[in-house]
Amino acid sequence: MKKNPIVEITVRSEFAAAHRLHARELSDEENARLFGPCNNKNGHGHNYDLFVTVRGPVDPVTGMVMNLFDLHTIVKEHIFDVVDHKHLDEDLDILGGRTSTAENLALVFWDIVEAQLGRFAGVELAKIRIHESRGNIVEYCGA
Amino acid sequence: MKKNPIVEITVRSEFAAAHRLHARELSDEENARLFGPCNNKNGHGHNYDLFVTVRGPVDPVTGMVMNLFDLHTIVKEHIFDVVDHKHLDEDLDILGGRTSTAENLALVFWDIVEAQLGRFAGVELAKIRIHESRGNIVEYCGA
Amino acid sequence: MKKNPIVEITVRSEFAAAHRLHARELSDEENARLFGPCNNKNGHGHNYDLFVTVRGPVDPVTGMVMNLFDLHTIVKEHIFDVVDHKHLDEDLDILGGRTSTAENLALVFWDIVEAQLGRFAGVELAKIRIHESRGNIVEYCGA
Amino acid sequence: MKKNPIVEITVRSEFAAAHRLHARELSDEENARLFGPCNNKNGHGHNYDLFVTVRGPVDPVTGMVMNLFDLHTIVKEHIFDVVDHKHLDEDLDILGGRTSTAENLALVFWDIVEAQLGRFAGVELAKIRIHESRGNIVEYCGA
Amino acid sequence: MKKNPIVEITVRSEFAAAHRLHARELSDEENARLFGPCNNKNGHGHNYDLFVTVRGPVDPVTGMVMNLFDLHTIVKEHIFDVVDHKHLDEDLDILGGRTSTAENLALVFWDIVEAQLGRFAGVELAKIRIHESRGNIVEYCGA
Amino acid sequence: MKKNPIVEITVRSEFAAAHRLHARELSDEENARLFGPCNNKNGHGHNYDLFVTVRGPVDPVTGMVMNLFDLHTIVKEHIFDVVDHKHLDEDLDILGGRTSTAENLALVFWDIVEAQLGRFAGVELAKIRIHESRGNIVEYCGA
């Protein structure tokens, strides 16, 4: 076994939210053409399936990269409790006016989680993955 | 093997929709207390997973209860195309003012599918099952 | 639409537990032969996937059979909090000395849930389903 | 708890097979029209997901309806080993010339399993369910 | 948030196909020994689960790497419509005589998708993943 | 198509085991605080879902990185048969006294699989992924 092996751990969280894809810099016609049914004025919604992955050395005493309870708590308090049973565009400030694509959600969630990891020495955020539906998946690794 | 065995066939369809639980006969306070986060004013949403089941004898020549393509077409044209990427309360008439609980959706979908099955001799609707989320499931068998 | 239609609603809960199949009325040899690897002295474990289904008329005002929050709360407080991260045979009293087969778990969970449903008029317990693993499933409908 | 409660237990098995839907009593044109792409001359295939359910009283000593190992063995030896990695129409005799619809498979599997259950007193076959694909499901309960 | 962050988006598609593993440069005996049941003369089949992943910067106006509809259309028209309900070895030219292992399918699908991405500036193919069955998965990242 | 493309193949295996998180270098109080319910004295358990991934060039004759049967056999004989239906802490030597976190399991499984791959020229171990439960996932890539 390697000295100080680096392992990734992932927690999963599911939330239900409404949203509408509508870019404020585009005309209504351009939005309708670009986003199609996702531009529906009254919105639609998803059960989002969110995977948050961090990376770090395995502590030789505890056998953990970081305590999974702590990672679950971060995701619950700073993401799930903010977005679950909400309209992503009308109820939230976290998107800062950007369209609520899964890409933008991943970027925003990255910043939210990263801001909480500072107190866990040696642990770094590795990946945010979002399944918007069974067929649409987005991943961001900080690049 | 039995003569004229009765078999059930099920097709599955997934749609994404927004909704808000709000009973028009209750006050805002009662709605908030009753439905909790599901009463969020701007709505939330789900990837609904819908299973439609019919029952009938197996045709000895074709080996089918009814053609699965026909059942998929019924569900696509009369349910999926109506509800996908919509707000169930604001965009649709099918609920007739009832709250958009999964129970009511199942009842409404039952009537929609049953109205299309008349031309399939011997086939009867057996079940509508809806997974509103991974943890919430509703079934209606026509009782 | 029927008057007072009867609908089933199901909530899902996953718990992690250890257990050992060992019938106290049988000898060690009989237990080993009967239960095979499931009789391993130090136990083994599962992520149990539990589905609790109740049946009742849909309230015309709320559109609900019963409030899903209440059903989730019953399952959480009276089952999940009792069995999760426990050894079913060594930590619990609910099995009353019976072997911890999925069959017996379903029977015990039935009684636990049924005892909580009395205050919900018109609602009756319909089914307990347990997936012990991907390939082993047990259902009890009160028969 | 009821005296001699009746419980259902289910085992799951997945097999990979090729098949072609083609009714020998119909013309090529009728087959093409009826079965569409499923009538492709060289066949297509599926990972079939098979659920076999039996029903019976729970033995008060063992806590089992029947030994799950025995039920798994029946399904493995009499179904899986016969159909896995085979062409259902060209390699097998079990369909007796009938089209290899999921309906007919369920009927044939019913007879196969039922013939093996005679030696398990009090246990009766309850259901054969086949998921031909994620969206196509068939169930037979012996009716 | 980084300037011009690079995100991966994935679309999923499921198709049903028959195939037979048989290397034309090997003898029948070698093929039988090497591929075992997968060499069955009349073939077998799968519900293939295909994931196609592309990578690129997130457009600051639309919030998208590329339009998911376009990626779904590429996979549907150039892969799904070609392979679904077909025999991979007997109906298709795309494998060019190579055995229809999931590895070779991934390599062929890579070339098919990459040829369609040229008109999407800044977007590059990142990964082809195929689940041939629940237990067999193949990934190709262009290396 | 590239010359000698490098592809990853993954096999999946599910095993049921009990375990208890308890670091021998910590006091009982520290263990209880650190691991919470996972420190339950009599243990708990999981259906572990294990994914083993290897990487290598695709053989131009066989179309395979390595024979999937061989990889399945390695995982079955050297991991599944060792850990399935066991208590990871009390029945096994492979952890060498380390806590049975999913991180440590991944590290130990890495060494076990790697020791078996020497006879497969050009094939290297790429990843061990373990789903301890639906919400807790660990990956080790040899870093």
Coordinates of N, CA and C in Angstrom, one line a residue, chain B residues 21 23 25-26 33-38 98-99 101 103-104 106-108 111 132 134-143, chain C residues 1-12 14 49 51 58-69 72 127 129:
Chain B
L21 N -48.4 22.6 -4.5 CA -49.6 22.1 -3.8 C -50.3 23.2 -3.1
A23 N -54.5 24.0 -2.1 CA -55.9 23.6 -2.2 C -56.7 24.9 -2.2
E25 N -59.7 25.5 -1.7 CA -60.8 25.7 -0.7 C -60.2 25.9 0.7
L26 N -58.9 26.0 0.8 CA -58.2 26.3 2.1 C -57.6 27.7 2.1
R33 N -49.5 25.2 6.2 CA -49.4 24.2 7.3 C -49.5 22.8 6.7
L34 N -50.4 22.6 5.8 CA -50.7 21.3 5.3 C -49.6 20.7 4.4
F35 N -49.2 21.6 3.4 CA -48.3 21.1 2.4 C -46.9 21.5 2.6
G36 N -46.6 22.3 3.6 CA -45.2 22.7 4.0 C -44.5 23.2 2.8
P37 N -43.2 22.7 2.5 CA -42.4 23.2 1.4 C -43.1 23.0 0.0
C38 N -44.0 22.0 -0.1 CA -44.7 21.8 -1.4 C -45.6 22.9 -1.7
R98 N -58.2 20.9 -9.3 CA -57.8 20.1 -8.1 C -56.3 20.3 -7.8
T99 N -55.9 20.1 -6.6 CA -54.5 20.2 -6.3 C -53.7 19.2 -7.1
T101 N -51.6 17.0 -6.5 CA -51.0 15.9 -5.8 C -50.8 14.7 -6.8
E103 N -51.7 11.8 -6.2 CA -52.9 11.0 -6.2 C -53.9 11.6 -7.3
N104 N -54.1 12.9 -7.3 CA -55.0 13.4 -8.3 C -54.4 13.2 -9.7
A106 N -52.8 10.7 -10.8 CA -53.0 9.3 -11.1 C -54.5 9.1 -11.5
L107 N -55.4 9.8 -10.8 CA -56.8 9.7 -11.2 C -57.1 10.3 -12.5
V108 N -56.5 11.4 -12.8 CA -56.7 12.1 -14.1 C -56.1 11.3 -15.2
D111 N -58.3 8.4 -16.3 CA -59.4 8.7 -17.2 C -58.9 8.9 -18.6
E132 N -43.3 10.2 -7.9 CA -43.1 11.7 -7.9 C -41.6 12.0 -7.5
R134 N -38.0 9.6 -5.7 CA -37.5 8.3 -5.3 C -38.3 7.8 -4.1
G135 N -38.7 8.7 -3.2 CA -39.3 8.2 -2.0 C -40.9 8.3 -1.9
N136 N -41.5 8.9 -2.9 CA -43.0 9.1 -2.9 C -43.6 8.4 -4.1
I137 N -44.4 7.4 -3.9 CA -45.0 6.6 -5.0 C -46.5 6.5 -4.8
V138 N -47.3 6.7 -5.9 CA -48.7 6.6 -5.8 C -49.2 5.6 -6.8
E139 N -50.2 4.8 -6.5 CA -50.8 3.8 -7.4 C -52.3 3.9 -7.3
Y140 N -53.0 3.8 -8.5 CA -54.4 3.8 -8.6 C -54.8 2.6 -9.5
C141 N -55.7 1.8 -9.1 CA -56.1 0.6 -9.8 C -57.6 0.6 -10.2
G142 N -58.2 1.8 -10.1 CA -59.6 2.0 -10.6 C -60.6 1.7 -9.5
A143 N -60.2 1.5 -8.3 CA -61.2 1.2 -7.2 C -62.0 2.4 -6.8
Chain C
M1 N -64.6 10.4 -13.5 CA -63.8 10.0 -12.3 C -64.8 9.4 -11.2
K2 N -64.3 8.3 -10.6 CA -65.2 7.7 -9.6 C -65.4 8.6 -8.4
K3 N -66.5 8.3 -7.7 CA -66.7 9.0 -6.4 C -65.8 8.3 -5.4
N4 N -65.1 9.1 -4.6 CA -64.3 8.5 -3.5 C -63.3 7.4 -4.0
P5 N -62.5 7.7 -5.0 CA -61.6 6.7 -5.5 C -60.6 6.3 -4.4
I6 N -60.2 5.0 -4.4 CA -59.3 4.5 -3.4 C -57.9 4.4 -4.1
V7 N -56.9 5.1 -3.5 CA -55.6 5.1 -4.0 C -54.6 4.6 -3.0
E8 N -53.5 4.1 -3.5 CA -52.4 3.6 -2.6 C -51.2 4.6 -2.7
I9 N -50.6 4.9 -1.5 CA -49.4 5.8 -1.5 C -48.3 5.0 -0.8
T10 N -47.1 5.2 -1.3 CA -46.0 4.4 -0.7 C -44.8 5.4 -0.4
V11 N -44.2 5.2 0.8 CA -43.0 5.9 1.1 C -41.8 4.9 1.2
R12 N -40.7 5.4 0.9 CA -39.5 4.5 0.8 C -38.4 5.0 1.8
E14 N -34.4 3.8 3.4 CA -33.3 2.8 3.3 C -32.5 2.8 4.7
D49 N -34.0 -1.8 1.7 CA -34.8 -0.8 1.1 C -36.2 -1.1 1.4
F51 N -40.3 -0.2 1.6 CA -41.5 0.5 1.0 C -42.7 0.2 1.9
V58 N -59.2 9.4 -1.6 CA -58.5 10.6 -1.8 C -59.4 11.8 -1.3
D59 N -58.9 12.5 -0.4 CA -59.7 13.7 0.2 C -59.9 14.7 -0.9
P60 N -61.2 15.0 -1.2 CA -61.5 15.9 -2.3 C -61.0 17.3 -2.1
V61 N -60.7 17.7 -0.9 CA -60.2 19.1 -0.7 C -58.7 19.1 -0.8
T62 N -58.0 18.2 -0.2 CA -56.5 18.2 -0.2 C -55.9 17.4 -1.3
G63 N -56.7 16.5 -1.9 CA -56.1 15.6 -3.0 C -55.2 14.6 -2.4
M64 N -55.2 14.3 -1.1 CA -54.3 13.3 -0.5 C -55.0 12.2 0.1
V65 N -54.4 11.0 0.1 CA -54.9 9.9 0.9 C -54.6 10.1 2.4
M66 N -53.4 10.4 2.6 CA -53.0 11.0 3.9 C -51.7 11.8 3.6
N67 N -51.4 12.7 4.5 CA -50.2 13.5 4.3 C -48.9 12.7 4.2
L68 N -48.2 12.7 3.1 CA -47.0 12.0 2.9 C -46.0 12.3 4.0
F69 N -46.0 13.5 4.5 CA -45.1 13.9 5.6 C -45.3 13.0 6.8
H72 N -44.1 9.5 6.2 CA -42.6 9.5 6.3 C -42.2 9.5 7.8
K127 N -49.4 -2.6 2.4 CA -48.3 -3.5 2.0 C -47.0 -3.0 2.7
R129 N -43.0 -3.8 1.8 CA -42.1 -4.5 0.9 C -40.7 -4.2 1.3

